[in-house]
């Protein structure tokens, strides 16, 4: 098995979105709406303006792993003086390709993208499956994360 890595382009966007939805289902999300149009709009706009990047793991012409990094900016704070933050998402590997180092390679590539963008931190809301990967990589849990649904 030879895995190649490439940046996401518009050509792979439909498959990328299908895998994102598959990931959300595996994580237990309840489908209340058709998310495809909103995902397409988001990725299309943010790929165009450079505030979203993704690396793909390819086995031939088949996407077997995905990653994503959205770049946002907040007021600077002590642990992130640039105020630029990478929001990690879409970390997903097809079941038969797991435990082969693919996710670690994808994570390395999108974290490098965040460094190049000037981010001072990368954040993720990790699934139970992903916690070990992120901990091994050096991510630290932040027990203060809270969310208010509008």
PDB file of C-alpha atoms in Angstrom:
ATOM      1  CA  UNK A   1       0.000   0.000   0.000  1.00  0.00           C
ATOM      2  CA  UNK A   2       1.440   3.315  -1.111  1.00  0.00           C
ATOM      3  CA  UNK A   3      -0.261   6.407   0.251  1.00  0.00           C
ATOM      4  CA  UNK A   4       0.271   9.771  -1.415  1.00  0.00           C
ATOM      5  CA  UNK A   5      -0.672  13.144   0.058  1.00  0.00           C
ATOM      6  CA  UNK A   6      -2.095  16.148  -1.744  1.00  0.00           C
ATOM      7  CA  UNK A   7      -3.855  19.424  -0.998  1.00  0.00           C
ATOM      8  CA  UNK A   8      -7.620  19.475  -1.399  1.00  0.00           C
ATOM      9  CA  UNK A   9      -8.830  21.183  -4.570  1.00  0.00           C
ATOM     10  CA  UNK A  10     -12.314  21.892  -5.895  1.00  0.00           C
ATOM     11  CA  UNK A  11     -12.038  18.643  -7.894  1.00  0.00           C
ATOM     12  CA  UNK A  12     -12.213  16.545  -4.702  1.00  0.00           C
ATOM     13  CA  UNK A  13     -14.697  18.717  -2.829  1.00  0.00           C
ATOM     14  CA  UNK A  14     -17.785  16.511  -3.344  1.00  0.00           C
ATOM     15  CA  UNK A  15     -15.984  13.407  -2.049  1.00  0.00           C
ATOM     16  CA  UNK A  16     -14.434  15.416   0.798  1.00  0.00           C
ATOM     17  CA  UNK A  17     -17.923  16.522   1.881  1.00  0.00           C
ATOM     18  CA  UNK A  18     -19.247  12.953   1.717  1.00  0.00           C
ATOM     19  CA  UNK A  19     -16.399  11.829   3.986  1.00  0.00           C
ATOM     20  CA  UNK A  20     -17.044  14.746   6.370  1.00  0.00           C
ATOM     21  CA  UNK A  21     -20.675  13.667   6.703  1.00  0.00           C
ATOM     22  CA  UNK A  22     -19.603  10.035   7.186  1.00  0.00           C
ATOM     23  CA  UNK A  23     -17.267  11.218   9.965  1.00  0.00           C
ATOM     24  CA  UNK A  24     -20.030  13.172  11.690  1.00  0.00           C
ATOM     25  CA  UNK A  25     -22.310  10.124  11.547  1.00  0.00           C
ATOM     26  CA  UNK A  26     -19.616   7.900  13.074  1.00  0.00           C
ATOM     27  CA  UNK A  27     -19.204  10.425  15.874  1.00  0.00           C
ATOM     28  CA  UNK A  28     -22.914  10.117  16.643  1.00  0.00           C
ATOM     29  CA  UNK A  29     -24.276  13.327  15.100  1.00  0.00           C
ATOM     30  CA  UNK A  30     -28.020  13.392  14.482  1.00  0.00           C
ATOM     31  CA  UNK A  31     -28.984  14.456  10.979  1.00  0.00           C
ATOM     32  CA  UNK A  32     -31.638  17.121  11.114  1.00  0.00           C
ATOM     33  CA  UNK A  33     -30.856  18.924   7.837  1.00  0.00           C
ATOM     34  CA  UNK A  34     -29.099  18.361   4.528  1.00  0.00           C
ATOM     35  CA  UNK A  35     -25.657  19.692   5.434  1.00  0.00           C
ATOM     36  CA  UNK A  36     -24.092  19.311   1.973  1.00  0.00           C
ATOM     37  CA  UNK A  37     -25.025  22.779   0.597  1.00  0.00           C
ATOM     38  CA  UNK A  38     -23.721  24.578   3.689  1.00  0.00           C
ATOM     39  CA  UNK A  39     -20.502  22.529   3.691  1.00  0.00           C
ATOM     40  CA  UNK A  40     -19.929  23.168  -0.002  1.00  0.00           C
ATOM     41  CA  UNK A  41     -20.483  26.904   0.469  1.00  0.00           C
ATOM     42  CA  UNK A  42     -18.131  27.033   3.458  1.00  0.00           C
ATOM     43  CA  UNK A  43     -15.279  25.084   1.867  1.00  0.00           C
ATOM     44  CA  UNK A  44     -15.595  26.802  -1.503  1.00  0.00           C
ATOM     45  CA  UNK A  45     -15.457  30.313   0.007  1.00  0.00           C
ATOM     46  CA  UNK A  46     -12.735  29.627   2.553  1.00  0.00           C
ATOM     47  CA  UNK A  47     -10.501  27.671   0.191  1.00  0.00           C
ATOM     48  CA  UNK A  48     -10.741  30.650  -2.190  1.00  0.00           C
ATOM     49  CA  UNK A  49      -9.710  33.209   0.441  1.00  0.00           C
ATOM     50  CA  UNK A  50      -7.031  30.990   2.004  1.00  0.00           C
ATOM     51  CA  UNK A  51      -8.710  30.587   5.393  1.00  0.00           C
ATOM     52  CA  UNK A  52      -9.298  26.846   4.977  1.00  0.00           C
ATOM     53  CA  UNK A  53      -6.767  24.238   3.895  1.00  0.00           C
ATOM     54  CA  UNK A  54      -6.959  20.497   3.750  1.00  0.00           C
ATOM     55  CA  UNK A  55      -4.586  17.665   3.015  1.00  0.00           C
ATOM     56  CA  UNK A  56      -5.840  14.357   1.666  1.00  0.00           C
ATOM     57  CA  UNK A  57      -4.382  10.861   1.899  1.00  0.00           C
ATOM     58  CA  UNK A  58      -4.733   9.078  -1.437  1.00  0.00           C
ATOM     59  CA  UNK A  59      -4.544   5.385  -2.288  1.00  0.00           C
ATOM     60  CA  UNK A  60      -4.377   5.716  -6.046  1.00  0.00           C
ATOM     61  CA  UNK A  61      -7.392   7.832  -6.985  1.00  0.00           C
ATOM     62  CA  UNK A  62      -9.284   7.060  -3.750  1.00  0.00           C
ATOM     63  CA  UNK A  63      -9.355   9.490  -0.839  1.00  0.00           C
ATOM     64  CA  UNK A  64      -8.687   7.394   2.265  1.00  0.00           C
ATOM     65  CA  UNK A  65      -7.999  10.163   4.784  1.00  0.00           C
ATOM     66  CA  UNK A  66      -8.876  13.822   5.237  1.00  0.00           C
ATOM     67  CA  UNK A  67      -7.831  16.766   7.352  1.00  0.00           C
ATOM     68  CA  UNK A  68      -8.859  20.379   7.591  1.00  0.00           C
ATOM     69  CA  UNK A  69      -7.672  23.610   9.152  1.00  0.00           C
ATOM     70  CA  UNK A  70      -9.712  26.804   9.357  1.00  0.00           C
ATOM     71  CA  UNK A  71      -7.895  29.992  10.245  1.00  0.00           C
ATOM     72  CA  UNK A  72      -9.582  32.532  12.512  1.00  0.00           C
ATOM     73  CA  UNK A  73      -8.345  35.607  14.317  1.00  0.00           C
ATOM     74  CA  UNK A  74      -9.210  36.724  17.835  1.00  0.00           C
ATOM     75  CA  UNK A  75      -7.832  39.552  19.929  1.00  0.00           C
ATOM     76  CA  UNK A  76      -4.274  38.615  20.950  1.00  0.00           C
ATOM     77  CA  UNK A  77      -3.805  36.994  24.346  1.00  0.00           C
ATOM     78  CA  UNK A  78      -0.748  35.921  26.331  1.00  0.00           C
ATOM     79  CA  UNK A  79      -0.529  32.354  25.054  1.00  0.00           C
ATOM     80  CA  UNK A  80      -1.326  33.446  21.469  1.00  0.00           C
ATOM     81  CA  UNK A  81       0.050  36.953  20.849  1.00  0.00           C
ATOM     82  CA  UNK A  82      -0.773  36.836  17.126  1.00  0.00           C
ATOM     83  CA  UNK A  83      -4.442  36.160  17.867  1.00  0.00           C
ATOM     84  CA  UNK A  84      -4.419  33.784  14.878  1.00  0.00           C
ATOM     85  CA  UNK A  85      -5.794  30.339  15.651  1.00  0.00           C
ATOM     86  CA  UNK A  86      -6.080  27.187  13.595  1.00  0.00           C
ATOM     87  CA  UNK A  87      -9.310  25.260  14.108  1.00  0.00           C
ATOM     88  CA  UNK A  88      -8.650  21.641  13.264  1.00  0.00           C
ATOM     89  CA  UNK A  89     -11.495  19.646  11.718  1.00  0.00           C
ATOM     90  CA  UNK A  90     -12.301  16.881   9.280  1.00  0.00           C
ATOM     91  CA  UNK A  91      -9.620  14.543  10.626  1.00  0.00           C
ATOM     92  CA  UNK A  92     -10.928  11.275   9.239  1.00  0.00           C
ATOM     93  CA  UNK A  93      -9.447   8.027   7.958  1.00  0.00           C
ATOM     94  CA  UNK A  94     -11.428   5.216   6.354  1.00  0.00           C
ATOM     95  CA  UNK A  95     -11.743   2.291   8.739  1.00  0.00           C
ATOM     96  CA  UNK A  96      -9.545  -0.144   6.787  1.00  0.00           C
ATOM     97  CA  UNK A  97      -6.713   2.429   6.639  1.00  0.00           C
ATOM     98  CA  UNK A  98      -6.598   3.289  10.350  1.00  0.00           C
ATOM     99  CA  UNK A  99      -3.570   2.630  12.560  1.00  0.00           C
ATOM    100  CA  UNK A 100      -1.120   3.057   9.672  1.00  0.00           C
ATOM    101  CA  UNK A 101       0.203   6.552  10.461  1.00  0.00           C
ATOM    102  CA  UNK A 102      -2.031   8.315   7.938  1.00  0.00           C
ATOM    103  CA  UNK A 103      -3.798  10.577  10.462  1.00  0.00           C
ATOM    104  CA  UNK A 104      -0.480  11.579  12.031  1.00  0.00           C
ATOM    105  CA  UNK A 105       0.915  12.547   8.618  1.00  0.00           C
ATOM    106  CA  UNK A 106      -2.233  14.532   7.763  1.00  0.00           C
ATOM    107  CA  UNK A 107      -2.125  16.249  11.162  1.00  0.00           C
ATOM    108  CA  UNK A 108       1.534  17.172  10.664  1.00  0.00           C
ATOM    109  CA  UNK A 109       0.744  18.721   7.292  1.00  0.00           C
ATOM    110  CA  UNK A 110      -2.175  20.882   8.464  1.00  0.00           C
ATOM    111  CA  UNK A 111      -0.314  21.985  11.609  1.00  0.00           C
ATOM    112  CA  UNK A 112       2.551  23.065   9.325  1.00  0.00           C
ATOM    113  CA  UNK A 113      -0.020  25.069   7.325  1.00  0.00           C
ATOM    114  CA  UNK A 114      -1.135  26.782  10.563  1.00  0.00           C
ATOM    115  CA  UNK A 115       2.478  27.676  11.359  1.00  0.00           C
ATOM    116  CA  UNK A 116       2.943  29.175   7.887  1.00  0.00           C
ATOM    117  CA  UNK A 117      -0.285  31.176   8.321  1.00  0.00           C
ATOM    118  CA  UNK A 118       1.120  32.635  11.546  1.00  0.00           C
ATOM    119  CA  UNK A 119      -1.141  30.873  14.019  1.00  0.00           C
ATOM    120  CA  UNK A 120      -0.062  30.852  17.642  1.00  0.00           C
ATOM    121  CA  UNK A 121      -2.323  27.927  18.566  1.00  0.00           C
ATOM    122  CA  UNK A 122      -4.334  25.080  17.076  1.00  0.00           C
ATOM    123  CA  UNK A 123      -7.577  23.948  18.680  1.00  0.00           C
ATOM    124  CA  UNK A 124      -9.842  20.946  18.194  1.00  0.00           C
ATOM    125  CA  UNK A 125     -12.865  19.375  19.781  1.00  0.00           C
ATOM    126  CA  UNK A 126     -11.603  15.799  19.693  1.00  0.00           C
ATOM    127  CA  UNK A 127     -13.713  12.703  19.261  1.00  0.00           C
ATOM    128  CA  UNK A 128     -13.044   9.815  21.628  1.00  0.00           C
ATOM    129  CA  UNK A 129     -11.164   8.075  18.804  1.00  0.00           C
ATOM    130  CA  UNK A 130      -8.898  11.048  18.185  1.00  0.00           C
ATOM    131  CA  UNK A 131      -7.818  11.903  21.735  1.00  0.00           C
ATOM    132  CA  UNK A 132      -4.803   9.558  21.710  1.00  0.00           C
ATOM    133  CA  UNK A 133      -3.555  10.885  18.357  1.00  0.00           C
ATOM    134  CA  UNK A 134      -3.770  14.495  19.510  1.00  0.00           C
ATOM    135  CA  UNK A 135      -2.291  13.798  22.952  1.00  0.00           C
ATOM    136  CA  UNK A 136       0.645  11.946  21.393  1.00  0.00           C
ATOM    137  CA  UNK A 137       1.155  14.868  19.015  1.00  0.00           C
ATOM    138  CA  UNK A 138       1.354  17.312  21.949  1.00  0.00           C
ATOM    139  CA  UNK A 139      -2.176  18.711  22.242  1.00  0.00           C
ATOM    140  CA  UNK A 140      -3.269  19.463  25.809  1.00  0.00           C
ATOM    141  CA  UNK A 141      -6.860  19.267  27.027  1.00  0.00           C
ATOM    142  CA  UNK A 142      -8.499  22.535  28.013  1.00  0.00           C
ATOM    143  CA  UNK A 143     -11.280  21.875  30.480  1.00  0.00           C
ATOM    144  CA  UNK A 144     -12.623  25.430  30.084  1.00  0.00           C
ATOM    145  CA  UNK A 145     -14.093  24.985  26.607  1.00  0.00           C
ATOM    146  CA  UNK A 146     -17.803  25.742  26.640  1.00  0.00           C
ATOM    147  CA  UNK A 147     -20.366  26.354  23.941  1.00  0.00           C
ATOM    148  CA  UNK A 148     -23.701  28.152  23.827  1.00  0.00           C
ATOM    149  CA  UNK A 149     -26.058  27.067  21.058  1.00  0.00           C
ATOM    150  CA  UNK A 150     -27.981  29.840  19.316  1.00  0.00           C
TER     151      UNK A 150
END
